[in-house]
Amino acid sequence: MKKLLSIITAAASVILSASFLASCSEDVENYKVYTGPLVQRRSEPGVYLHSDGNYYCALAYEYGTWASIELRRTDCINNFRITDDQAAVISASTTSEGDANYAYFFGPEIRFIDGSWYMFYSASTSSTSSWTQRPFVARCDEEDPVSTSAWTVLGKVEAVTDSEFNTYDDIIDSYSLGTTVFEYDDQWYMMWSQRIANGSDWDLDDDDTTLTLEIDGENKTYEDLAHSTLTSYNETNPNTDTNIYWDCIFIGKTSPDDFTQVTDAKIISVPEYDWECGIYSEHSDTSFGNTNNAPQALIHGNDLFVVFSASDMDESYCMGIMKCNNTSDLTSMANWTKSSSPVFESDTSYQTYGPGHCSFTTDDGYDVMFYSARLQYGLSLTSTGSTGTDSYSDKNRALYAKSFTWKSNGYPDFGRAGGRD
């Protein structure tokens, strides 16, 4: 991982002519090019290309309070920046059939499944706490989902019987976010990121610096690299005295019959490399994360990948990738191989920092990745304010799109953040 340059720089405003805005993309060699941030002060894009020819993009909205989910629609990716076909479709006031959600909405994903629209997202289960996020599901049975009155919250996702963690009535009982669903070999799966706490199905030592899991009948122990004194790049780790936590990727089986239920829930990824553990963060607060979150399935031919985000949510935020080597059991960690280095990270050349939380779609046959990134190095609570430490309140994340190709080894080639290459 390239060492991040300690340069504070503000991204210039992107000014486009009306003629360019009418163009959905620029074709350059083997790429579609989408210039600059498409939507500023929004993040965590979930994009879906519907059969009506429109792209639907769900975004986390209202920084600081994260009080709603915004849905935008356009038939042209570049026009996400100017479309007025948009609405805040889910908030704490949205009608609920099951558990009610409150503020702090993160990671919305919109899908059209079996004749209905679904939104998968995380939200607070408490009206007073900002750290009680759990996976939720909402549904819209109307043809037009860009409506504030069309959605109904079905409730919080729960792990039911047949879960490996059968000593819990519901294992999704700690901070969770980044919910996504996908279908593979006629089976629906749900993935999410969840913060590990002490319990009978995992073993944390007293200061949380090691995590021991039973994987396929054998115990495996993970060391907390956030407290290590030296990184794998032979650099001093400045964060050795900070508090840490473990965010792991879970997978379980689900069904359109009831997306609020998952079975066979298991962990398939634990932070194990220094770039996953927040040790390159310079602007976060005193809690540094061993973090895997925002998983997204990427299917290419017979290959199944999961692209995920890692590290703290500042300029150190980046993306890694896992490949399933034995698709007969997607819920076994032993069947997944993780990259030992990030596949998408900050690029000072393009002034694009902390790329993460992606989703995938297509554009005229090209594969396209949407992602969030910061417009400047470091954290700032306003577009012109002083550097802060609260990454969740920083308003300078934006929505980007990037087409990508495939390497000869079958893996995706995402190129560089913010650029066409």
Short mmCIF file of C-alpha atoms in Angstrom, two decimals:
data_model
loop_
_atom_site.label_atom_id
_atom_site.label_comp_id
_atom_site.label_asym_id
_atom_site.label_seq_id
_atom_site.Cartn_x
_atom_site.Cartn_y
_atom_site.Cartn_z
CA MET A 1 0.00 0.00 0.00
CA LYS A 2 1.42 3.31 -1.02
CA LYS A 3 2.23 5.61 1.85
CA LEU A 4 -0.27 8.47 1.89
CA LEU A 5 1.23 11.87 1.42
CA SER A 6 0.56 14.28 4.24
CA ILE A 7 -0.84 16.96 2.02
CA ILE A 8 -4.01 18.82 2.80
CA THR A 9 -5.68 19.80 -0.42
CA ALA A 10 -9.18 20.84 -1.34
CA ALA A 11 -10.73 19.48 -4.50
CA ALA A 12 -11.71 22.09 -7.04
CA SER A 13 -15.35 22.36 -8.04
CA VAL A 14 -16.18 20.48 -11.20
CA ILE A 15 -17.65 22.78 -13.85
CA LEU A 16 -19.25 21.06 -16.81
CA SER A 17 -20.93 22.52 -19.86
CA ALA A 18 -24.54 21.77 -20.68
CA SER A 19 -23.41 19.84 -23.75
CA PHE A 20 -21.24 17.54 -21.62
CA LEU A 21 -24.01 16.96 -19.10
CA ALA A 22 -26.16 15.69 -21.94
CA SER A 23 -23.58 12.96 -22.55
CA CYS A 24 -23.95 9.93 -20.32
CA SER A 25 -20.24 9.15 -20.49
CA GLU A 26 -17.09 9.65 -22.52
CA ASP A 27 -15.76 6.60 -24.32
CA VAL A 28 -11.97 6.32 -23.99
CA GLU A 29 -10.27 3.12 -25.17
CA ASN A 30 -11.79 0.31 -23.08
CA TYR A 31 -13.45 2.59 -20.52
CA LYS A 32 -16.48 4.70 -19.91
CA VAL A 33 -15.36 7.90 -18.21
CA TYR A 34 -17.43 9.75 -15.60
CA THR A 35 -15.66 12.95 -14.67
CA GLY A 36 -15.28 14.14 -11.10
CA PRO A 37 -17.68 13.58 -8.22
CA LEU A 38 -21.22 12.94 -9.46
CA VAL A 39 -22.93 14.02 -6.24
CA GLN A 40 -21.21 15.95 -3.48
CA ARG A 41 -21.98 15.63 0.24
CA ARG A 42 -23.55 12.21 -0.19
CA SER A 43 -22.06 8.79 0.45
CA GLU A 44 -22.44 5.01 0.43
CA PRO A 45 -24.11 4.61 -2.97
CA GLY A 46 -26.29 1.64 -3.78
CA VAL A 47 -27.01 1.74 -7.53
CA TYR A 48 -29.43 -0.47 -9.46
CA LEU A 49 -30.10 -0.50 -13.22
CA HIS A 50 -33.79 -1.30 -13.71
CA SER A 51 -35.52 -2.78 -16.75
CA ASP A 52 -37.06 0.64 -17.45
CA GLY A 53 -33.59 1.88 -18.48
CA ASN A 54 -33.14 4.07 -15.40
CA TYR A 55 -30.42 3.98 -12.76
CA TYR A 56 -31.71 4.19 -9.19
CA CYS A 57 -29.20 5.39 -6.63
CA ALA A 58 -29.81 5.22 -2.87
CA LEU A 59 -27.56 7.47 -0.78
CA ALA A 60 -26.96 8.19 2.88
CA TYR A 61 -28.08 11.77 3.47
CA GLU A 62 -27.85 14.61 6.01
CA TYR A 63 -24.40 14.35 7.55
CA GLY A 64 -24.10 14.49 11.30
CA THR A 65 -27.66 13.28 11.87
CA TRP A 66 -27.80 10.81 8.94
CA ALA A 67 -31.55 11.33 9.17
CA SER A 68 -32.78 9.82 5.90
CA ILE A 69 -32.10 7.81 2.77
CA GLU A 70 -32.24 9.71 -0.51
CA LEU A 71 -33.20 8.03 -3.79
CA ARG A 72 -32.22 9.50 -7.16
CA ARG A 73 -33.23 8.37 -10.66
CA THR A 74 -31.73 9.07 -14.09
CA ASP A 75 -31.17 7.25 -17.38
CA CYS A 76 -27.68 8.74 -17.64
CA ILE A 77 -24.97 8.19 -15.01
CA ASN A 78 -23.34 11.60 -15.49
CA ASN A 79 -26.71 13.24 -14.90
CA PHE A 80 -26.88 12.03 -11.30
CA ARG A 81 -25.22 15.36 -10.56
CA ILE A 82 -28.11 17.43 -11.94
CA THR A 83 -31.26 15.30 -11.76
CA ASP A 84 -34.18 16.70 -9.80
CA ASP A 85 -35.93 13.31 -9.90
CA GLN A 86 -35.14 12.55 -6.27
CA ALA A 87 -36.71 12.23 -2.85
CA ALA A 88 -35.85 11.32 0.73
CA VAL A 89 -37.75 8.04 0.81
CA ILE A 90 -36.95 6.51 4.22
CA SER A 91 -36.66 8.22 7.59
CA ALA A 92 -37.73 7.60 11.17
CA SER A 93 -41.30 8.56 10.17
CA THR A 94 -41.59 5.89 7.46
CA THR A 95 -44.51 3.52 8.11
CA SER A 96 -43.37 0.33 9.87
CA GLU A 97 -44.88 -3.13 9.87
CA GLY A 98 -42.09 -4.54 12.04
CA ASP A 99 -39.38 -2.97 14.17
CA ALA A 100 -39.15 0.80 13.76
CA ASN A 101 -35.92 2.45 12.65
CA TYR A 102 -34.57 5.81 13.75
CA ALA A 103 -31.75 8.07 12.57
CA TYR A 104 -28.19 7.18 11.55
CA PHE A 105 -29.01 5.54 8.24
CA PHE A 106 -26.00 3.95 6.56
CA GLY A 107 -25.24 1.92 3.43
CA PRO A 108 -28.58 1.82 1.57
CA GLU A 109 -28.96 -0.68 -1.26
CA ILE A 110 -31.99 -0.67 -3.59
CA ARG A 111 -33.09 -3.74 -5.53
CA PHE A 112 -36.15 -4.83 -7.56
CA ILE A 113 -36.99 -8.44 -6.68
CA ASP A 114 -40.06 -10.49 -7.61
CA GLY A 115 -42.17 -7.45 -8.52
CA SER A 116 -41.34 -5.29 -5.49
CA TRP A 117 -38.69 -2.71 -4.62
CA TYR A 118 -36.53 -3.43 -1.57
CA MET A 119 -34.17 -1.22 0.41
CA PHE A 120 -31.50 -2.90 2.54
CA TYR A 121 -29.76 -0.57 4.97
CA SER A 122 -28.62 -0.01 8.54
CA ALA A 123 -30.34 2.27 11.03
CA SER A 124 -30.45 2.96 14.73
CA THR A 125 -32.84 0.91 16.85
CA SER A 126 -32.89 3.69 19.44
CA SER A 127 -34.23 7.22 19.16
CA THR A 128 -31.47 8.48 21.47
CA SER A 129 -28.35 6.45 20.65
CA SER A 130 -26.20 6.89 17.55
CA TRP A 131 -24.42 3.55 17.96
CA THR A 132 -27.28 1.03 17.83
CA GLN A 133 -27.27 0.39 14.07
CA ARG A 134 -28.73 -2.91 12.90
CA PRO A 135 -29.69 -4.23 9.44
CA PHE A 136 -33.19 -3.25 8.27
CA VAL A 137 -35.36 -4.00 5.25
CA ALA A 138 -38.03 -1.78 3.65
CA ARG A 139 -40.31 -2.56 0.71
CA CYS A 140 -42.19 -0.58 -1.93
CA ASP A 141 -44.93 -2.34 -3.88
CA GLU A 142 -45.64 0.62 -6.15
CA GLU A 143 -44.19 0.99 -9.62
CA ASP A 144 -42.50 4.29 -8.77
CA PRO A 145 -40.16 3.99 -5.77
CA VAL A 146 -39.10 7.67 -5.81
CA SER A 147 -41.86 8.65 -3.43
CA THR A 148 -41.83 9.54 0.24
CA SER A 149 -45.06 7.63 0.90
CA ALA A 150 -44.39 4.45 -1.08
CA TRP A 151 -42.13 2.64 1.37
CA THR A 152 -42.89 0.45 4.38
CA VAL A 153 -40.27 -0.72 6.89
CA LEU A 154 -40.55 -4.49 7.26
CA GLY A 155 -38.34 -4.52 10.31
CA LYS A 156 -34.91 -5.45 11.64
CA VAL A 157 -33.03 -8.43 10.22
CA GLU A 158 -32.74 -11.33 12.66
CA ALA A 159 -30.76 -14.56 12.60
CA VAL A 160 -33.08 -17.47 13.34
CA THR A 161 -32.68 -21.19 14.04
CA ASP A 162 -30.15 -23.14 11.97
CA SER A 163 -27.62 -20.41 12.66
CA GLU A 164 -24.19 -21.66 13.63
CA PHE A 165 -24.37 -19.32 16.62
CA ASN A 166 -27.28 -21.22 18.11
CA THR A 167 -26.59 -20.12 21.69
CA TYR A 168 -28.11 -16.75 20.75
CA ASP A 169 -31.74 -16.12 19.94
CA ASP A 170 -30.45 -13.46 17.59
CA ILE A 171 -26.74 -13.06 16.85
CA ILE A 172 -27.22 -9.67 15.21
CA ASP A 173 -27.05 -8.02 18.59
CA SER A 174 -24.16 -5.57 18.16
CA TYR A 175 -23.24 -2.63 15.92
CA SER A 176 -23.94 -3.75 12.33
CA LEU A 177 -23.97 -2.02 8.95
CA GLY A 178 -23.35 -2.45 5.22
CA THR A 179 -26.20 -4.85 4.46
CA THR A 180 -26.40 -6.36 0.97
CA VAL A 181 -28.17 -9.27 -0.73
CA PHE A 182 -27.34 -11.34 -3.80
CA GLU A 183 -28.54 -14.52 -5.50
CA TYR A 184 -26.15 -17.32 -6.37
CA ASP A 185 -27.03 -20.79 -7.68
CA ASP A 186 -30.76 -20.25 -6.90
CA GLN A 187 -30.06 -19.30 -3.28
CA TRP A 188 -30.33 -15.79 -1.82
CA TYR A 189 -27.62 -14.61 0.57
CA MET A 190 -27.31 -11.62 2.87
CA MET A 191 -23.99 -10.12 3.92
CA TRP A 192 -23.26 -7.45 6.51
CA SER A 193 -20.53 -6.15 8.80
CA GLN A 194 -20.89 -6.67 12.54
CA ARG A 195 -18.87 -5.62 15.55
CA ILE A 196 -17.71 -8.60 17.55
CA ALA A 197 -18.30 -8.64 21.29
CA ASN A 198 -17.52 -11.24 23.91
CA GLY A 199 -19.73 -14.28 23.72
CA SER A 200 -19.75 -18.05 23.74
CA ASP A 201 -19.21 -18.30 20.00
CA TRP A 202 -16.13 -16.11 19.82
CA ASP A 203 -13.34 -15.46 22.26
CA LEU A 204 -11.84 -12.03 22.90
CA ASP A 205 -9.15 -11.54 25.48
CA ASP A 206 -9.66 -9.00 28.27
CA ASP A 207 -8.38 -6.00 26.30
CA ASP A 208 -9.77 -7.16 22.91
CA THR A 209 -6.29 -7.39 21.39
CA THR A 210 -6.79 -10.93 20.07
CA LEU A 211 -9.81 -12.63 18.57
CA THR A 212 -10.13 -16.42 18.44
CA LEU A 213 -12.71 -18.09 16.18
CA GLU A 214 -13.57 -21.68 15.52
CA ILE A 215 -13.39 -22.21 11.75
CA ASP A 216 -14.29 -25.61 10.33
CA GLY A 217 -13.61 -27.26 13.68
CA GLU A 218 -10.27 -25.56 14.31
CA ASN A 219 -9.45 -22.48 16.37
CA LYS A 220 -7.76 -19.55 14.65
CA THR A 221 -6.45 -16.52 16.54
CA TYR A 222 -6.17 -13.04 15.02
CA GLU A 223 -3.82 -10.47 16.49
CA ASP A 224 -4.79 -6.82 16.89
CA LEU A 225 -2.43 -4.99 14.53
CA ALA A 226 -3.73 -1.61 15.69
CA HIS A 227 -1.62 -2.10 18.81
CA SER A 228 1.47 -3.33 17.04
CA THR A 229 4.55 -1.13 17.29
CA LEU A 230 5.68 -1.63 13.69
CA THR A 231 3.69 -2.03 10.48
CA SER A 232 4.52 -4.43 7.69
CA TYR A 233 5.95 -1.43 5.84
CA ASN A 234 8.51 -0.93 8.64
CA GLU A 235 6.88 2.29 9.73
CA THR A 236 6.16 3.24 13.32
CA ASN A 237 2.52 2.80 14.22
CA PRO A 238 1.28 6.01 15.93
CA ASN A 239 -1.91 4.40 17.23
CA THR A 240 -0.57 1.81 19.66
CA ASP A 241 -2.20 3.41 22.70
CA THR A 242 -5.70 3.73 21.27
CA ASN A 243 -8.82 1.69 21.84
CA ILE A 244 -9.73 -0.76 19.11
CA TYR A 245 -12.65 -2.87 17.93
CA TRP A 246 -13.30 -5.76 15.54
CA ASP A 247 -15.76 -5.42 12.62
CA CYS A 248 -16.14 -8.67 10.68
CA ILE A 249 -18.08 -9.70 7.57
CA PHE A 250 -20.98 -12.09 8.10
CA ILE A 251 -22.97 -14.07 5.54
CA GLY A 252 -26.25 -15.96 5.88
CA LYS A 253 -28.99 -17.46 3.75
CA THR A 254 -32.22 -15.56 3.17
CA SER A 255 -35.25 -15.47 0.87
CA PRO A 256 -37.61 -12.95 -0.78
CA ASP A 257 -40.33 -14.68 1.24
CA ASP A 258 -38.93 -12.79 4.24
CA PHE A 259 -35.72 -10.82 3.89
CA THR A 260 -35.80 -9.99 7.61
CA GLN A 261 -34.76 -13.57 8.40
CA VAL A 262 -31.32 -15.15 7.85
CA THR A 263 -30.11 -18.67 8.63
CA ASP A 264 -26.69 -20.37 8.64
CA ALA A 265 -25.08 -17.08 9.66
CA LYS A 266 -21.29 -17.27 9.80
CA ILE A 267 -18.24 -15.03 9.68
CA ILE A 268 -16.31 -15.16 6.39
CA SER A 269 -13.77 -12.37 6.92
CA VAL A 270 -11.82 -11.02 9.89
CA PRO A 271 -9.34 -8.11 9.64
CA GLU A 272 -5.87 -9.63 9.49
CA TYR A 273 -3.64 -7.23 7.52
CA ASP A 274 -2.33 -3.86 8.70
CA TRP A 275 -4.20 -1.97 5.95
CA GLU A 276 -7.46 -3.41 7.35
CA CYS A 277 -6.73 -2.26 10.89
CA GLY A 278 -6.71 1.53 10.78
CA ILE A 279 -3.06 1.97 11.60
CA TYR A 280 -2.52 4.36 8.68
CA SER A 281 -5.21 6.69 9.93
CA GLU A 282 -3.98 10.12 11.00
CA HIS A 283 -7.23 11.99 11.47
CA SER A 284 -9.60 9.66 13.26
CA ASP A 285 -10.36 9.75 16.98
CA THR A 286 -9.08 7.48 19.76
CA SER A 287 -10.99 4.39 18.59
CA PHE A 288 -9.19 2.63 15.77
CA GLY A 289 -10.84 -0.23 14.02
CA ASN A 290 -9.86 -3.64 12.87
CA THR A 291 -12.46 -3.15 10.18
CA ASN A 292 -14.05 -5.10 7.34
CA ASN A 293 -17.33 -3.59 6.19
CA ALA A 294 -19.63 -2.77 3.25
CA PRO A 295 -19.32 -6.14 1.44
CA GLN A 296 -20.55 -6.32 -2.16
CA ALA A 297 -20.85 -9.44 -4.32
CA LEU A 298 -19.29 -9.24 -7.79
CA ILE A 299 -20.03 -12.18 -10.11
CA HIS A 300 -18.01 -12.56 -13.31
CA GLY A 301 -18.60 -15.71 -15.32
CA ASN A 302 -18.12 -18.60 -12.92
CA ASP A 303 -16.17 -16.51 -10.43
CA LEU A 304 -17.69 -15.08 -7.24
CA PHE A 305 -15.91 -12.18 -5.55
CA VAL A 306 -16.73 -10.03 -2.54
CA VAL A 307 -15.32 -6.50 -2.56
CA PHE A 308 -15.25 -4.87 0.88
CA SER A 309 -14.06 -1.71 2.63
CA ALA A 310 -11.41 -1.64 5.34
CA SER A 311 -9.57 0.59 7.83
CA ASP A 312 -10.92 3.81 9.35
CA MET A 313 -13.29 6.03 7.43
CA ASP A 314 -10.78 8.78 6.63
CA GLU A 315 -8.02 8.92 3.99
CA SER A 316 -6.88 5.42 5.08
CA TYR A 317 -10.20 3.89 3.97
CA CYS A 318 -9.65 1.46 1.10
CA MET A 319 -11.08 -1.65 -0.53
CA GLY A 320 -10.00 -5.27 -0.53
CA ILE A 321 -11.32 -8.33 -2.34
CA MET A 322 -12.09 -11.97 -1.57
CA LYS A 323 -12.72 -14.83 -3.99
CA CYS A 324 -14.77 -17.94 -3.26
CA ASN A 325 -12.76 -21.03 -4.17
CA ASN A 326 -15.49 -23.56 -3.43
CA THR A 327 -18.99 -22.30 -4.19
CA SER A 328 -20.63 -25.40 -2.76
CA ASP A 329 -20.60 -23.61 0.62
CA LEU A 330 -20.43 -19.82 0.61
CA THR A 331 -20.81 -19.69 4.40
CA SER A 332 -17.46 -21.38 5.13
CA MET A 333 -14.56 -18.97 5.69
CA ALA A 334 -12.20 -21.72 4.55
CA ASN A 335 -13.64 -21.43 1.04
CA TRP A 336 -12.65 -17.75 0.67
CA THR A 337 -9.26 -16.30 -0.25
CA LYS A 338 -8.56 -12.66 0.61
CA SER A 339 -6.15 -10.31 -1.14
CA SER A 340 -3.10 -9.47 0.96
CA SER A 341 -3.13 -5.83 -0.19
CA PRO A 342 -5.87 -3.33 -1.05
CA VAL A 343 -7.24 -3.24 -4.59
CA PHE A 344 -8.48 0.39 -4.45
CA GLU A 345 -7.11 3.17 -2.26
CA SER A 346 -6.46 6.92 -1.94
CA ASP A 347 -4.71 8.56 -4.85
CA THR A 348 -3.11 11.95 -4.25
CA SER A 349 -2.60 12.47 -8.00
CA TYR A 350 -6.34 12.73 -8.45
CA GLN A 351 -7.03 14.27 -5.03
CA THR A 352 -9.32 11.37 -4.16
CA TYR A 353 -9.09 10.09 -0.59
CA GLY A 354 -10.52 7.14 1.30
CA PRO A 355 -12.49 5.34 -1.45
CA GLY A 356 -14.92 2.76 -0.12
CA HIS A 357 -18.44 1.42 0.09
CA CYS A 358 -18.97 0.36 -3.50
CA SER A 359 -21.77 -1.08 -5.62
CA PHE A 360 -21.71 -2.48 -9.14
CA THR A 361 -23.77 -2.05 -12.30
CA THR A 362 -23.28 -1.87 -16.08
CA ASP A 363 -23.40 0.84 -18.75
CA ASP A 364 -23.72 -0.22 -22.41
CA GLY A 365 -21.92 -3.47 -21.64
CA TYR A 366 -19.20 -1.89 -19.51
CA ASP A 367 -18.79 -2.88 -15.86
CA VAL A 368 -19.13 0.14 -13.57
CA MET A 369 -18.29 0.60 -9.90
CA PHE A 370 -19.88 3.36 -7.81
CA TYR A 371 -18.07 4.37 -4.63
CA SER A 372 -17.68 7.09 -2.01
CA ALA A 373 -14.50 9.11 -1.58
CA ARG A 374 -13.36 12.28 0.15
CA LEU A 375 -12.64 15.50 -1.67
CA GLN A 376 -9.74 16.44 0.59
CA TYR A 377 -7.05 14.90 2.77
CA GLY A 378 -8.02 14.74 6.43
CA LEU A 379 -11.39 15.39 8.04
CA SER A 380 -13.35 18.61 8.16
CA LEU A 381 -16.79 19.10 9.68
CA THR A 382 -17.72 21.64 6.99
CA SER A 383 -16.50 22.27 3.47
CA THR A 384 -14.31 25.12 4.75
CA GLY A 385 -13.95 24.26 8.44
CA SER A 386 -10.97 23.14 10.43
CA THR A 387 -9.74 19.56 10.52
CA GLY A 388 -11.77 17.35 12.86
CA THR A 389 -11.71 13.78 14.16
CA ASP A 390 -15.30 12.64 13.57
CA SER A 391 -15.42 10.88 10.21
CA TYR A 392 -19.19 10.39 10.43
CA SER A 393 -19.79 14.14 10.62
CA ASP A 394 -17.42 15.06 7.80
CA LYS A 395 -19.47 16.44 4.91
CA ASN A 396 -16.80 16.06 2.27
CA ARG A 397 -17.56 12.58 1.00
CA ALA A 398 -18.92 12.36 -2.52
CA LEU A 399 -20.27 9.88 -5.07
CA TYR A 400 -18.00 8.68 -7.88
CA ALA A 401 -18.43 6.20 -10.75
CA LYS A 402 -15.69 4.33 -12.57
CA SER A 403 -15.78 1.71 -15.31
CA PHE A 404 -13.31 -1.13 -14.93
CA THR A 405 -11.86 -4.06 -16.83
CA TRP A 406 -10.63 -7.53 -15.92
CA LYS A 407 -7.12 -8.91 -15.50
CA SER A 408 -5.82 -12.06 -17.18
CA ASN A 409 -6.03 -13.87 -13.81
CA GLY A 410 -9.79 -13.27 -13.70
CA TYR A 411 -9.72 -10.53 -11.04
CA PRO A 412 -11.21 -7.06 -11.61
CA ASP A 413 -8.88 -4.19 -12.43
CA PHE A 414 -10.34 -1.10 -10.74
CA GLY A 415 -7.46 1.17 -11.67
CA ARG A 416 -6.87 4.36 -9.66
CA ALA A 417 -9.38 6.25 -7.53
CA GLY A 418 -10.67 9.43 -9.15
CA GLY A 419 -8.96 8.84 -12.51
CA ARG A 420 -9.78 7.23 -15.83
CA ASP A 421 -6.81 4.85 -15.55
#
